[in-house]
Coordinates of N, CA and C and ligand atoms in Angstrom, one line a residue:
M130 N 133.1 48.0 79.0 CA 131.3 47.8 78.7 C 131.1 46.9 77.8
A131 N 129.9 46.2 78.1 CA 129.5 45.0 77.2 C 129.0 45.8 75.9
E132 N 128.9 45.2 75.0 CA 128.6 45.7 73.7 C 127.2 46.0 73.7
K133 N 126.8 47.1 73.3 CA 125.3 47.2 73.5 C 124.3 46.4 72.4
K134 N 123.3 46.0 72.9 CA 122.2 45.0 71.9 C 122.2 45.5 70.7
L135 N 121.8 46.8 70.5 CA 121.6 47.2 69.1 C 122.9 47.1 68.4
T136 N 124.0 47.6 69.1 CA 125.1 47.5 68.0 C 125.6 46.3 67.7
K137 N 125.3 45.0 68.5 CA 125.6 43.7 68.2 C 124.5 43.4 66.8
L138 N 123.1 43.7 67.3 CA 122.4 43.4 65.8 C 122.6 44.1 65.0
V139 N 123.1 45.4 65.0 CA 123.5 46.1 63.5 C 124.6 45.4 62.9
N140 N 125.6 45.1 64.0 CA 126.8 44.4 63.3 C 126.5 43.1 62.4
K141 N 125.5 42.3 62.9 CA 125.3 41.3 62.3 C 124.9 41.8 61.0
E142 N 123.9 42.8 60.6 CA 123.2 43.1 59.5 C 124.5 43.6 58.5
I143 N 125.7 44.3 59.3 CA 126.5 44.6 58.3 C 127.4 43.5 58.0
A144 N 127.6 42.5 58.6 CA 128.1 41.0 58.3 C 127.2 40.4 57.0
N145 N 125.9 40.6 57.1 CA 125.1 40.0 56.2 C 124.9 40.8 54.8
F146 N 125.1 41.8 54.9 CA 125.2 42.8 53.6 C 126.4 42.7 53.1
T147 N 127.6 42.2 53.9 CA 129.1 42.2 53.2 C 128.9 41.0 52.3
V148 N 128.4 39.8 53.1 CA 128.2 38.7 52.3 C 127.2 38.5 51.2
L149 N 126.2 39.3 51.4 CA 125.2 39.3 50.2 C 126.0 40.1 49.1
Y150 N 126.8 41.3 49.6 CA 127.5 41.8 48.5 C 128.2 41.0 47.3
T151 N 129.2 40.0 48.0 CA 129.7 39.1 47.1 C 128.9 38.1 46.7
K152 N 127.7 37.8 47.4 CA 126.9 36.6 46.7 C 126.4 37.4 45.3
L153 N 125.9 38.6 45.5 CA 125.1 39.2 44.1 C 126.1 39.3 43.0
H154 N 127.4 39.4 43.4 CA 128.5 39.8 42.7 C 128.6 38.4 42.0
N155 N 128.8 37.2 42.9 CA 128.8 35.9 42.2 C 127.7 35.5 41.2
Y156 N 126.4 35.9 41.3 CA 125.3 35.7 40.4 C 125.6 36.7 39.2
H157 N 125.8 37.9 39.6 CA 126.0 39.0 38.6 C 127.0 38.3 37.5
W158 N 128.1 37.7 38.1 CA 128.9 37.3 36.9 C 128.6 35.9 36.2
Y159 N 128.0 35.1 37.2 CA 127.7 33.6 36.7 C 126.3 33.1 36.1
V160 N 125.6 34.3 36.1 CA 124.2 34.2 35.7 C 124.3 33.9 34.4
N161 N 123.6 33.1 33.6 CA 123.6 33.0 32.2 C 122.0 32.7 31.5
G162 N 121.9 32.6 30.1 CA 120.8 32.0 29.6 C 120.2 33.4 28.9
P163 N 118.7 33.4 28.7 CA 118.0 34.3 27.7 C 117.7 35.5 28.5
H164 N 117.9 35.7 30.1 CA 117.6 36.6 30.9 C 118.8 37.4 31.4
F165 N 120.2 37.0 30.6 CA 121.5 37.5 31.3 C 121.2 39.0 31.5
F166 N 121.1 39.7 30.3 CA 121.1 41.0 30.6 C 120.3 41.8 31.4
E167 N 119.2 41.2 31.8 CA 118.5 42.2 32.5 C 118.8 41.7 34.0
L168 N 119.3 40.2 34.1 CA 119.4 39.7 35.6 C 121.0 40.6 36.0
H169 N 121.9 40.5 34.9 CA 123.3 41.1 35.3 C 123.0 42.4 35.6
K170 N 122.1 43.2 35.2 CA 122.1 44.4 35.3 C 121.4 44.6 36.8
K171 N 120.4 44.0 37.2 CA 119.6 43.9 38.3 C 120.5 43.7 39.5
L172 N 121.4 42.5 39.5 CA 122.0 42.3 40.4 C 123.4 43.1 40.6
E173 N 123.5 43.9 39.8 CA 124.6 44.8 39.9 C 123.8 46.1 40.8
E174 N 122.4 46.4 40.4 CA 121.9 47.6 40.8 C 121.8 47.1 42.6
L175 N 121.4 45.9 42.9 CA 121.2 45.1 44.2 C 122.4 45.2 45.1
Y176 N 123.7 44.9 44.2 CA 125.2 44.9 45.2 C 125.2 46.2 45.6
N177 N 125.1 47.1 44.6 CA 125.4 48.8 44.8 C 124.5 49.0 46.2
E178 N 123.2 48.5 46.2 CA 122.4 49.0 47.2 C 122.8 48.4 48.4
V179 N 123.2 47.2 48.6 CA 123.6 46.4 49.8 C 124.7 47.2 50.1
T180 N 125.9 47.2 49.7 CA 127.1 47.9 50.0 C 126.8 49.3 50.5
A181 N 126.0 50.0 49.9 CA 125.7 51.6 50.4 C 125.0 51.4 51.9
D182 N 124.1 50.5 52.0 CA 123.5 50.2 53.3 C 124.3 49.7 54.2
M183 N 125.5 48.7 54.1 CA 126.5 48.3 54.8 C 127.4 49.5 55.4
D184 N 127.7 50.5 54.3 CA 128.4 51.5 55.0 C 127.7 52.7 55.8
E185 N 126.4 52.7 55.4 CA 125.5 53.5 56.1 C 125.4 53.2 57.6
L186 N 125.3 51.6 57.7 CA 125.0 51.1 59.0 C 126.3 51.5 59.9
A187 N 127.4 51.1 59.4 CA 128.9 51.0 59.9 C 129.1 52.6 60.5
E188 N 128.9 53.6 59.9 CA 129.0 54.9 59.8 C 128.0 55.4 61.0
R189 N 126.8 55.0 61.0 CA 125.9 55.2 62.1 C 126.4 54.7 63.5
L190 N 127.1 53.6 63.5 CA 127.5 53.0 64.8 C 128.6 53.9 65.1
L191 N 129.6 54.3 64.2 CA 130.8 55.4 64.6 C 130.1 56.3 65.0
A192 N 129.1 57.0 64.5 CA 128.4 58.1 64.8 C 127.9 58.2 66.2
L193 N 127.6 57.0 66.8 CA 127.2 56.6 68.2 C 128.4 56.6 69.0
G194 N 129.4 56.4 68.5 CA 130.5 55.9 69.5 C 130.8 54.7 69.6
E195 N 130.2 53.8 68.6 CA 130.2 52.4 69.0 C 131.1 51.8 67.8
T196 N 131.5 50.4 67.6 CA 132.4 49.9 66.8 C 131.9 48.9 65.8
P197 N 131.8 49.0 64.8 CA 131.3 48.4 63.7 C 132.4 47.3 63.2
V198 N 131.9 46.1 63.0 CA 132.9 45.3 62.6 C 133.3 45.5 61.4
A199 N 134.7 45.0 60.9 CA 135.5 45.3 59.7 C 136.4 44.5 59.3
T200 N 136.1 42.9 59.5 CA 137.1 42.3 58.8 C 136.3 40.9 58.2
L201 N 136.7 40.3 57.2 CA 135.7 39.3 56.4 C 135.7 38.0 57.4
K202 N 136.8 38.0 58.2 CA 136.8 37.0 59.2 C 135.8 36.9 60.1
Q203 N 135.3 38.0 60.8 CA 134.1 38.5 61.8 C 133.0 38.2 61.1
Y204 N 132.7 38.8 59.8 CA 131.6 38.6 59.1 C 131.3 37.4 58.6
M205 N 132.1 36.6 58.5 CA 131.9 35.2 58.1 C 131.4 34.4 59.4
E206 N 131.9 34.8 60.5 CA 131.6 34.2 61.8 C 130.3 34.7 62.4
M207 N 129.9 35.8 62.0 CA 128.5 36.5 62.2 C 127.4 36.2 61.3
T208 N 127.6 36.0 60.1 CA 126.5 36.2 59.1 C 125.5 35.1 59.2
T209 N 124.3 35.3 58.7 CA 123.3 34.4 58.6 C 122.8 34.0 57.2
I210 N 123.8 34.7 56.4 CA 123.4 34.4 55.1 C 124.4 33.2 54.5
E211 N 124.0 32.6 53.7 CA 124.5 31.4 53.3 C 125.3 31.8 51.6
E212 N 126.4 31.3 51.5 CA 127.4 31.9 50.5 C 126.4 31.3 49.0
A213 N 127.0 31.6 48.1 CA 126.7 30.9 46.8 C 127.3 29.7 46.8
T214 N 126.4 28.7 46.0 CA 127.0 27.4 45.9 C 128.2 27.1 44.6
G215 N 127.6 28.0 43.8 CA 128.4 27.9 42.5 C 127.6 26.5 41.5
S216 N 126.6 26.2 42.0 CA 125.7 25.3 41.0 C 124.3 25.8 40.8
E217 N 124.1 26.8 41.3 CA 122.6 27.5 41.0 C 122.4 27.6 39.6
N218 N 121.2 27.3 39.0 CA 121.0 27.8 37.8 C 120.1 29.2 38.0
T219 N 119.7 29.7 36.9 CA 119.2 31.3 36.9 C 117.9 31.0 38.0
E220 N 117.1 30.3 38.0 CA 115.9 30.3 38.8 C 116.5 30.4 40.3
D221 N 117.0 29.2 40.8 CA 117.6 29.1 42.0 C 118.4 30.4 42.5
M222 N 119.1 31.0 41.6 CA 119.7 32.3 42.2 C 118.8 33.4 42.4
V223 N 117.6 33.4 41.6 CA 116.7 34.4 41.9 C 115.9 34.0 43.3
Q224 N 115.7 32.8 43.4 CA 114.9 32.6 44.4 C 115.8 32.4 45.8
S225 N 117.1 32.3 45.5 CA 117.9 32.3 46.8 C 118.1 34.0 47.2
V226 N 117.9 34.9 46.2 CA 118.2 36.3 46.4 C 116.6 36.8 47.4
I227 N 115.5 36.1 46.7 CA 114.4 36.4 47.3 C 114.5 35.8 48.7
S228 N 114.9 34.8 49.2 CA 114.8 34.1 50.6 C 115.9 34.8 51.6
D229 N 117.1 35.4 50.8 CA 118.0 36.2 51.7 C 117.3 37.7 52.0
F230 N 116.6 38.1 51.1 CA 116.1 39.5 51.1 C 114.8 39.2 52.4
E231 N 114.1 38.0 52.2 CA 113.1 37.9 53.3 C 113.5 37.9 54.6
K232 N 114.5 36.9 54.6 CA 115.3 36.8 55.8 C 115.8 38.0 56.6
I233 N 116.4 39.0 55.6 CA 117.0 40.2 56.2 C 115.9 41.0 56.6
S234 N 114.9 41.3 55.8 CA 113.5 41.7 56.2 C 113.2 41.3 57.8
N235 N 112.9 40.0 58.1 CA 112.5 39.8 59.2 C 113.5 40.1 60.4
E236 N 114.9 39.9 60.1 CA 115.7 40.5 61.0 C 115.5 41.7 61.2
L237 N 115.6 42.5 60.5 CA 115.2 43.9 60.3 C 114.2 44.3 61.3
L238 N 113.3 43.8 61.3 CA 112.0 44.1 62.1 C 112.3 43.9 63.4
E239 N 113.0 42.9 63.8 CA 113.5 42.6 65.2 C 114.5 43.9 65.7
I240 N 115.3 44.0 64.8 CA 116.4 45.2 65.2 C 115.6 46.5 65.2
I241 N 114.6 46.8 64.6 CA 113.9 48.2 64.7 C 113.1 48.2 65.8
E242 N 112.6 46.9 66.3 CA 112.0 47.3 67.7 C 113.0 47.6 68.8
V243 N 114.2 47.0 68.8 CA 115.1 47.4 69.5 C 115.6 48.9 69.4
A244 N 115.7 49.2 68.4 CA 116.2 50.7 67.9 C 115.3 51.6 68.3
E245 N 114.1 51.3 68.3 CA 113.0 52.2 68.6 C 113.1 52.6 70.1
E246 N 113.6 51.8 70.9 CA 113.8 52.3 72.4 C 115.3 52.8 72.5
E247 N 116.3 52.1 71.7 CA 117.6 52.6 72.2 C 118.0 53.9 71.2
D248 N 117.9 54.0 70.1 CA 118.1 55.0 69.0 C 117.2 55.4 67.8
P249 N 116.3 56.2 67.9 CA 114.8 56.2 67.0 C 115.8 56.6 65.5
V250 N 116.8 57.3 65.5 CA 117.4 57.5 64.2 C 117.7 56.3 63.4
T251 N 118.2 55.5 64.1 CA 118.9 54.2 63.6 C 117.5 53.4 63.1
A252 N 116.6 53.4 63.9 CA 115.4 52.4 63.7 C 114.6 53.2 62.4
D253 N 114.8 54.4 62.1 CA 114.4 55.0 61.0 C 115.2 54.5 59.7
M254 N 116.4 54.5 59.8 CA 117.4 54.1 58.7 C 116.9 52.7 58.5
L255 N 116.8 51.6 59.2 CA 116.5 50.4 59.4 C 115.3 50.3 58.5
T256 N 114.2 50.9 59.0 CA 112.9 50.9 58.3 C 113.0 51.4 56.8
G257 N 113.6 52.0 56.5 CA 114.1 52.5 55.1 C 114.5 51.6 54.2
M258 N 115.5 50.9 54.9 CA 116.2 49.4 54.3 C 115.1 48.3 54.0
K259 N 114.4 48.2 55.3 CA 113.4 47.2 55.2 C 112.3 47.2 54.0
K260 N 112.0 48.7 54.0 CA 111.1 48.9 53.0 C 111.6 48.5 51.4
S261 N 112.9 48.7 51.4 CA 113.4 48.6 49.9 C 113.6 46.9 49.8
F262 N 114.2 46.3 50.9 CA 114.4 44.7 50.6 C 112.9 44.2 50.5
N263 N 112.0 44.7 51.0 CA 110.5 44.1 50.8 C 110.2 44.3 49.3
K264 N 110.5 45.4 48.6 CA 110.0 45.9 47.3 C 110.8 45.0 46.2
H265 N 112.2 44.8 46.7 CA 112.8 44.1 45.8 C 112.3 42.7 45.7
A266 N 112.1 42.0 46.9 CA 111.6 40.7 47.1 C 110.2 40.8 46.4
W267 N 109.5 41.4 46.3 CA 108.3 41.4 45.7 C 108.3 41.4 44.2
M268 N 109.4 42.2 43.7 CA 109.7 42.0 42.2 C 110.2 41.0 41.8
L269 N 111.2 40.5 42.5 CA 111.7 39.2 42.1 C 110.9 38.0 42.2
R270 N 109.9 38.1 43.1 CA 108.8 36.9 43.2 C 108.0 37.1 42.2
A271 N 107.6 38.2 41.4 CA 107.0 38.4 40.4 C 107.6 38.2 38.9
Y272 N 108.8 38.1 39.0 CA 109.7 38.0 37.8 C 109.6 36.3 37.9
L273 N 109.9 35.6 39.1 CA 109.9 34.0 38.8 C 108.3 33.6 38.6
S274 N 107.4 34.5 38.8 CA 106.0 33.7 38.8 C 105.6 33.3 37.5
K275 N 105.1 32.2 37.1 CA 105.0 31.7 35.7 C 103.3 31.9 35.2
Ligands
LIG66 FE1 129.9 44.0 36.7

């Protein structure tokens, strides 16, 4: 049987969250300057949240009898998130996280619409995640505003 539309879309976010997990670690390690301590700590909070979300989505698919993607090779083929470049300054890092969170929020909105028809429980989970990404993006935008 062909993979369900919802499974395909959720798998893309599993890939995105995994790539973000590494990207947030990259920034957590390489951020520097006068805001090092606050950003180092904030980025840790964010990577912990995205990996918990990733696990929750994968286990939801399993509970539905579906198959979550589970290799880095597949994640890199499916993701819509650009990896860290290694040349970002602190402001670029925060801006890149904001853009990624906004992109994921938009993708989640699309998936929520599909999930509302196919599986309302998954729609509810995705809505909670979207709410949190929106809040983090707002806070990071406020952080960058001068
Ligand atoms: Fe750490």
